[in-house]
mmCIF file of C-alpha atoms in Angstrom:
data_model
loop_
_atom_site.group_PDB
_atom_site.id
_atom_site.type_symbol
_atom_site.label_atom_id
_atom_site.label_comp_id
_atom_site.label_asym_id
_atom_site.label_seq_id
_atom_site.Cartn_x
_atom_site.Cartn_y
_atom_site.Cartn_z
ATOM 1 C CA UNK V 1 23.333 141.667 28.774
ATOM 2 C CA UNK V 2 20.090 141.231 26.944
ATOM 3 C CA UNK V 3 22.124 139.826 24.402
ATOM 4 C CA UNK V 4 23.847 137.303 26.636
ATOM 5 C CA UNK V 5 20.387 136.411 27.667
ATOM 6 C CA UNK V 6 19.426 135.939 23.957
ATOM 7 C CA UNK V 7 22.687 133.849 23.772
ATOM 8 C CA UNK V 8 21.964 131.713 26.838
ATOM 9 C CA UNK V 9 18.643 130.991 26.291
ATOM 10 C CA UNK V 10 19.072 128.908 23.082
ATOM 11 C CA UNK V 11 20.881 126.187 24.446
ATOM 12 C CA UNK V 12 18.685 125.669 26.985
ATOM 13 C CA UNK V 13 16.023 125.434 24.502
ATOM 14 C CA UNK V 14 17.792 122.827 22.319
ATOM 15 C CA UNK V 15 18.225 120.947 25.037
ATOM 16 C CA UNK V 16 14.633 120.988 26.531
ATOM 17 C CA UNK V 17 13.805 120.010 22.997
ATOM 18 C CA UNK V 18 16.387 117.423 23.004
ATOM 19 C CA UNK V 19 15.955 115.605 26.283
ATOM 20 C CA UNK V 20 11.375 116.063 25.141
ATOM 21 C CA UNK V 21 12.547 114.094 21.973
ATOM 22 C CA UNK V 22 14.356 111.567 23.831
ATOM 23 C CA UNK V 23 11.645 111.143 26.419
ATOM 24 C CA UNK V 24 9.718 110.840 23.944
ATOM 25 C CA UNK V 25 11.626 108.051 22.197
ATOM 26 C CA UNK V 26 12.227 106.087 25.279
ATOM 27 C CA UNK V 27 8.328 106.470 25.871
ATOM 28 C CA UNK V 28 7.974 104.911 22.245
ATOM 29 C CA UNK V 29 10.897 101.924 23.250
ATOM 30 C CA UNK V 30 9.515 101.108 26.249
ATOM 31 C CA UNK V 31 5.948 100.523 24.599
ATOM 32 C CA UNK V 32 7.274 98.753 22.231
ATOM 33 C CA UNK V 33 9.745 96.632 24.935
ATOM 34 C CA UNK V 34 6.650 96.157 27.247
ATOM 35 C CA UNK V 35 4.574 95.030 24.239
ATOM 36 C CA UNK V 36 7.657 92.332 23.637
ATOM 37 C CA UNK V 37 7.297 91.316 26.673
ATOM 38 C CA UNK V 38 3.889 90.823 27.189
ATOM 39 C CA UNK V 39 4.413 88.779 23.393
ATOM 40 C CA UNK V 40 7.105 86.825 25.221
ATOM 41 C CA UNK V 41 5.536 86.452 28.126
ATOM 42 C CA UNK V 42 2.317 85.443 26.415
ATOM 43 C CA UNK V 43 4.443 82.358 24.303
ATOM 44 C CA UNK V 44 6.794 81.640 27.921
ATOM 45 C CA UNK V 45 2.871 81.072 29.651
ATOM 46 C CA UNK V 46 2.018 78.861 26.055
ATOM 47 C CA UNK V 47 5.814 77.292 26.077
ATOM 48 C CA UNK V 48 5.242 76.800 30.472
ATOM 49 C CA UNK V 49 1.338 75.302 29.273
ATOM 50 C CA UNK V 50 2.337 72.957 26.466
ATOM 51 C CA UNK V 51 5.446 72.280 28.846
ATOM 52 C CA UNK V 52 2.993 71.023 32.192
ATOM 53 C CA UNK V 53 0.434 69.320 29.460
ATOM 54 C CA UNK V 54 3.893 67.605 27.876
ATOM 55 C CA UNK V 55 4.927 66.414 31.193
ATOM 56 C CA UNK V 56 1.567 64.973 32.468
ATOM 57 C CA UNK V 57 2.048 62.693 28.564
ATOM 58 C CA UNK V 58 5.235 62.200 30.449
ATOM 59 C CA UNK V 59 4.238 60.993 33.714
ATOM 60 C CA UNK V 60 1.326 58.786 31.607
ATOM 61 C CA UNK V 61 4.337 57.503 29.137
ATOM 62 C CA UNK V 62 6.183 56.715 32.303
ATOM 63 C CA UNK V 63 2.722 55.251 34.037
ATOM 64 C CA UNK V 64 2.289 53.060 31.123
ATOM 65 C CA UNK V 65 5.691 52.167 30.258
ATOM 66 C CA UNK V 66 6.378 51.109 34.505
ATOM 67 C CA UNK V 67 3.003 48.959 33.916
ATOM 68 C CA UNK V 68 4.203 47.613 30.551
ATOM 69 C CA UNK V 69 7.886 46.924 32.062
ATOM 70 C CA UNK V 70 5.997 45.196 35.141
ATOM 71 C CA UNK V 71 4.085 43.372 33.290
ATOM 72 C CA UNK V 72 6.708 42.320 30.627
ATOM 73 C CA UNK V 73 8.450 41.692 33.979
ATOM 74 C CA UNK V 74 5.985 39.090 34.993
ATOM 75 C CA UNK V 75 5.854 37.503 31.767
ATOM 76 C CA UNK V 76 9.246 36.710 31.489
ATOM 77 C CA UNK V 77 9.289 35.681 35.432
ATOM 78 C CA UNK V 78 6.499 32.899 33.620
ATOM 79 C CA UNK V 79 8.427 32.610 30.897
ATOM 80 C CA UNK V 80 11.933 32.002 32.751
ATOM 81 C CA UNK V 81 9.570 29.610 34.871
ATOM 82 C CA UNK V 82 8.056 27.484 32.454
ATOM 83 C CA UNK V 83 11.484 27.704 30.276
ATOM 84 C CA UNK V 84 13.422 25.840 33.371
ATOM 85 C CA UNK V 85 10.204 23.577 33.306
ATOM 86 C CA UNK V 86 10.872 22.637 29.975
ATOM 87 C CA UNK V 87 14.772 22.183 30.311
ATOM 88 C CA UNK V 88 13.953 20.043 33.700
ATOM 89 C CA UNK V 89 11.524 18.062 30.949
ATOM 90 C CA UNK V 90 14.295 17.805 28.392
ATOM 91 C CA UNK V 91 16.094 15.084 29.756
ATOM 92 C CA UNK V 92 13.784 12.378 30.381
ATOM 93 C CA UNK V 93 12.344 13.883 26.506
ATOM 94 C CA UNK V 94 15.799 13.632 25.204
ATOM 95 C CA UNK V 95 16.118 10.268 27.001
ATOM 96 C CA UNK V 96 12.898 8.821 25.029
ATOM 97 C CA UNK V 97 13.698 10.326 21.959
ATOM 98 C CA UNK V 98 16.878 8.495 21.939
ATOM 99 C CA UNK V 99 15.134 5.373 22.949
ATOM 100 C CA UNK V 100 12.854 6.054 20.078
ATOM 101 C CA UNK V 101 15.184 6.600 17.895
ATOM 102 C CA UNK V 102 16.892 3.385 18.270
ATOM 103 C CA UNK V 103 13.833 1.177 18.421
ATOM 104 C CA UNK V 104 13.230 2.910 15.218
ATOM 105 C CA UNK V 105 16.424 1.695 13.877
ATOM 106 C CA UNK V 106 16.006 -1.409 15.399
ATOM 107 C CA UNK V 107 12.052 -1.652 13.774
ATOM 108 C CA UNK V 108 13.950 -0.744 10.579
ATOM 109 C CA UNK V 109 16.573 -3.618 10.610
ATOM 110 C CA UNK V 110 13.161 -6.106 11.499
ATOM 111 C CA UNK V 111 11.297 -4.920 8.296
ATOM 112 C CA UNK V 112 14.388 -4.856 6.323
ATOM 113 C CA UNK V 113 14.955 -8.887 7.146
ATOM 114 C CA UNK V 114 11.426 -9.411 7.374
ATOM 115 C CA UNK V 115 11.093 -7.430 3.240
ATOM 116 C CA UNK V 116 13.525 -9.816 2.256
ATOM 117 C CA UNK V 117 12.024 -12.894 3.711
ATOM 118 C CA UNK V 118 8.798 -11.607 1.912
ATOM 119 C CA UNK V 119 10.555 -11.206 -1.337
ATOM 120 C CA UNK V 120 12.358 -14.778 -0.992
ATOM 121 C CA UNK V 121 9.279 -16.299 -0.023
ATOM 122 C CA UNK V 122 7.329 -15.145 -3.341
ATOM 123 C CA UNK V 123 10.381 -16.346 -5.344
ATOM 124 C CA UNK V 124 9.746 -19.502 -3.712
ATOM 125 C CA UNK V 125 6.025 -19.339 -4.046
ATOM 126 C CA UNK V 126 7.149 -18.411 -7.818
ATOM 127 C CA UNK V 127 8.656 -21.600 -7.909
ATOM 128 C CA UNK V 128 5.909 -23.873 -6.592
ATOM 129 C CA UNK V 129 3.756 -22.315 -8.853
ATOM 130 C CA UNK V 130 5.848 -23.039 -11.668
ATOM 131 C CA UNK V 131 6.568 -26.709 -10.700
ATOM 132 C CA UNK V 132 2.395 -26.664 -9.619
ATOM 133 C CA UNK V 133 1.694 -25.882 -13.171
ATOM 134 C CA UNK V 134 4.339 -28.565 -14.176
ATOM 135 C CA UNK V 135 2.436 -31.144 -12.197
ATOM 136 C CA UNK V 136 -0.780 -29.563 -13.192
ATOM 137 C CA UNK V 137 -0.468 -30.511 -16.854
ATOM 138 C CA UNK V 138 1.295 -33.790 -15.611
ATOM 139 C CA UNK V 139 -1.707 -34.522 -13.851
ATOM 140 C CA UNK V 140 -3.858 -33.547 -17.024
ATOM 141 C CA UNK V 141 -1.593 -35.889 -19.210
ATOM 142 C CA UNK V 142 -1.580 -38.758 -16.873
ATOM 143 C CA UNK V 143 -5.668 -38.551 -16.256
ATOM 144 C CA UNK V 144 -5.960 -38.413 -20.020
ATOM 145 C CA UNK V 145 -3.867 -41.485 -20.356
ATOM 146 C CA UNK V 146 -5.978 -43.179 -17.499
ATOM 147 C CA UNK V 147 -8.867 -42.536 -19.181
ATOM 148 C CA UNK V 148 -7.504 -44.237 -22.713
ATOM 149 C CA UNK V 149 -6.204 -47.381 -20.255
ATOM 150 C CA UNK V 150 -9.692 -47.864 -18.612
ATOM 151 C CA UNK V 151 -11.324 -47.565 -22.630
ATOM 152 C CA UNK V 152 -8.482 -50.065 -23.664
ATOM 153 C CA UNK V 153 -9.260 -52.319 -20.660
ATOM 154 C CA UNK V 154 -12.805 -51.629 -21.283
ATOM 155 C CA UNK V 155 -12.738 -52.312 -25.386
ATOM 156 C CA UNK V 156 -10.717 -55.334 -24.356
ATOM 157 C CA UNK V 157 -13.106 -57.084 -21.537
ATOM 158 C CA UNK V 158 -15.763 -56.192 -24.038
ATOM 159 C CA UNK V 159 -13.727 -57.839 -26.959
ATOM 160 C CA UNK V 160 -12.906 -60.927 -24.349
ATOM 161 C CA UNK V 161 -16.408 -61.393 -23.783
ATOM 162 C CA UNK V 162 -17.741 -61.153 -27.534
ATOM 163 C CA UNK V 163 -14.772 -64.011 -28.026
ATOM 164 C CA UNK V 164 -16.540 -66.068 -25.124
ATOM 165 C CA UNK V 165 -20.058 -65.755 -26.500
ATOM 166 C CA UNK V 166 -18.679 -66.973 -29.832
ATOM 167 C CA UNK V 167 -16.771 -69.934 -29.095
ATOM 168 C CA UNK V 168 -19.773 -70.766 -26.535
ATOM 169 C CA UNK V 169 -22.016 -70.324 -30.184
ATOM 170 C CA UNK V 170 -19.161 -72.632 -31.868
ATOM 171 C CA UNK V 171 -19.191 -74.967 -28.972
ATOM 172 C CA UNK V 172 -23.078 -74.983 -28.435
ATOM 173 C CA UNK V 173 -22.929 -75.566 -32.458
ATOM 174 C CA UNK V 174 -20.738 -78.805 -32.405
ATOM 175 C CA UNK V 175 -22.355 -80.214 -29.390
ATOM 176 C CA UNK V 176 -26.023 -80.034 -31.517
ATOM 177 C CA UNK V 177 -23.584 -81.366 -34.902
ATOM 178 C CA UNK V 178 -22.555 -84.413 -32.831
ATOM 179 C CA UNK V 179 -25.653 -85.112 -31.074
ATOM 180 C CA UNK V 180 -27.298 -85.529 -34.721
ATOM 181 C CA UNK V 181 -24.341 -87.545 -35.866
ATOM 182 C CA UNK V 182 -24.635 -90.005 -33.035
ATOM 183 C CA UNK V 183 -28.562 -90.174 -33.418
ATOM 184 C CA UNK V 184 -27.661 -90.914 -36.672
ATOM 185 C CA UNK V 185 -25.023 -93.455 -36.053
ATOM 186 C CA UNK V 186 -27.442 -95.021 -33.324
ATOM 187 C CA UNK V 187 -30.218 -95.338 -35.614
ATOM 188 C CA UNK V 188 -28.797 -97.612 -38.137
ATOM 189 C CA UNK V 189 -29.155 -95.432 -40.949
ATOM 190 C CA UNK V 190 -26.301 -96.168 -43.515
ATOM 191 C CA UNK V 191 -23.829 -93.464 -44.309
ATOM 192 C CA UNK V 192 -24.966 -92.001 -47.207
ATOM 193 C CA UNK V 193 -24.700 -88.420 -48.799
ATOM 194 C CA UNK V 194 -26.282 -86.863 -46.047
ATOM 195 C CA UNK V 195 -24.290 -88.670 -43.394
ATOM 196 C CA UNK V 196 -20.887 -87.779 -45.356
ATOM 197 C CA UNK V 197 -22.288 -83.924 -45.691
ATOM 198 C CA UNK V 198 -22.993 -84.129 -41.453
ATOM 199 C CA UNK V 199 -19.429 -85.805 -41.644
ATOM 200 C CA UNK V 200 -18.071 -83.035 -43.382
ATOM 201 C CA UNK V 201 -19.501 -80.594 -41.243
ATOM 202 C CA UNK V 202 -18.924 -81.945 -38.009
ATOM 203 C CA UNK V 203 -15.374 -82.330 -39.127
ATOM 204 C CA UNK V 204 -15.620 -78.603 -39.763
ATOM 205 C CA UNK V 205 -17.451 -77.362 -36.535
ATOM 206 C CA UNK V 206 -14.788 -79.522 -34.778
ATOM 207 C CA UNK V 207 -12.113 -77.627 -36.910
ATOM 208 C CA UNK V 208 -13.363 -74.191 -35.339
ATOM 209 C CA UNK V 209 -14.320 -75.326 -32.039
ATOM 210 C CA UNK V 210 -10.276 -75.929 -31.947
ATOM 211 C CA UNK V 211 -9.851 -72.575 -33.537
ATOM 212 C CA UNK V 212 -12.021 -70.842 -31.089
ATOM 213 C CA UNK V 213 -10.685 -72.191 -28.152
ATOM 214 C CA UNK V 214 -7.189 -71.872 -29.312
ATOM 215 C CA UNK V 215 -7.722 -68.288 -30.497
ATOM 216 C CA UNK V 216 -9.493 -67.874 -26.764
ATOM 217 C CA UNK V 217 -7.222 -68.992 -24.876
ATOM 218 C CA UNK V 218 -4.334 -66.779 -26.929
ATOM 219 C CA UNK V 219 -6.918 -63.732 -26.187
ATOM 220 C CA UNK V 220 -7.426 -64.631 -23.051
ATOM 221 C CA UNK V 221 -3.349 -64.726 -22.621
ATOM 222 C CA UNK V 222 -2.992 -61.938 -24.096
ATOM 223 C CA UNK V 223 -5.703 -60.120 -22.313
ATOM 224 C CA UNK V 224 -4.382 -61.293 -18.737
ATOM 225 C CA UNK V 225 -1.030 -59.936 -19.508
ATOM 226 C CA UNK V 226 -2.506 -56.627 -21.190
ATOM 227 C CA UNK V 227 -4.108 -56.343 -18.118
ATOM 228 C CA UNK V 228 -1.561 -56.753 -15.998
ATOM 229 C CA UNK V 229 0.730 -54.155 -18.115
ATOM 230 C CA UNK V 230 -2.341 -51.697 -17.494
ATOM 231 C CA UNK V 231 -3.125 -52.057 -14.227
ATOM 232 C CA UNK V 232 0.564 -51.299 -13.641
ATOM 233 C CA UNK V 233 0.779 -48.095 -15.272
ATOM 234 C CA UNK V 234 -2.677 -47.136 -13.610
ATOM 235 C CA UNK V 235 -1.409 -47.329 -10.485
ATOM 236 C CA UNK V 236 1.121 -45.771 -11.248
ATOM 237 C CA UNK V 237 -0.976 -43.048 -12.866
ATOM 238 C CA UNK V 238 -2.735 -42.957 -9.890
#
């Protein structure tokens, strides 16, 4: 019996030992399992804080992005607005522009006619000028050749009246030769070598008294028809 008892106690003992060691070990797992969980619970409270803090952004994201939205809403309402304002405007727009357009064209065609009127009226200015020029130095020549007619008709009268004064001389001359002849004749005095030397020179004053007065009246011909050739070509100078 006592060693039954011996026998039967040992067991017992191994397994008081056994079930202290696992007690034991579950003390130790649950430590550590609580301590996990108070980690977890610690970074579920920090995951929960950072979660609430994340969705108040949220609702402030949303806040602001409803105001944006509402506000982009009302700016495209305007812009829809002033958008049909502006296609309402087009047409009367679109109307004028045509309107310009084709007064433009039409302004165009003007200034194209009126460019070449401009150009063929300096081609005929050209040509005045040219045929101005022309009758310029016409003009010159013909008021040059005036001026040599009126010294001509000039050197002529002047000649004329240099003629006149000498035949009057010659004339005045014969009239005093004769006069002395007569008194001569009158007085009785016989012919002698003076009276045949008055002869002689009577006879020769009368000889250019003829000569004068036929020379004068060949200038004076000449002279009228000279004149007449010149006043003809003055006037038509002139």
């Amino acid at each position: 019996e006592a060693l039954s008892g011996m026998v039967d106690s040992k067991p017992v003992a191994t397994t008081r030992q056994a079930s202290s060691h696992t007690q034991q070990r579950l003390k130790t797992e649950k430590a550590e399992t609580e301590e996990r969980l108070e980690k977890v619970k610690l970074k579920l409270a920090a995951l929960q804080k950072a979660n609430a803090f994340a969705e108040g952004e949220a609702v402030l994201v949303r806040a602001a992005g409803k105001a944006a939205h509402e506000a982009a809403s009302i700016t495209l309402s305007a812009i829809s607005t002033r958008l049909k304002l502006k296609v309402q405007q087009k047409a009367p727009m679109l109307h004028e522009l045509k309107a310009a357009e084709k007064e433009r064209d039409l302004l165009s065609k003007k200034l194209d006619s009126k460019e070449k009127l401009v150009a063929a009226a300096k081609e005929e200015a050209a040509k005045l000028q040219t045929a101005l020029e022309a009758l310029d130095a016409q003009v010159a020549v013909l008021v040059e050749r005036e001026a040599v007619l009126v010294r001509a008709d000039k050197a002529a009268a002047e000649a004329s009246d240099e003629s006149a004064e000498s035949f009057s001389k010659g004339a005045e001359l014969v009239s005093k030769l004769a006069t002395i002849h007569k008194s001569y004749l009158e007085s009785g005095v016989e012919e002698g070598e003076a009276a045949a030397a008055l002869r002689v020179e009577v006879d020769k004053a009368t000889s250019v008294e003829s000569a004068h007065k036929s020379q004068r009246e060949s200038i004076l011909a000449a002279e009228a028809q000279s004149k007449v050739g010149r006043g003809a070509e003055l006037r038509q100078v002139r």
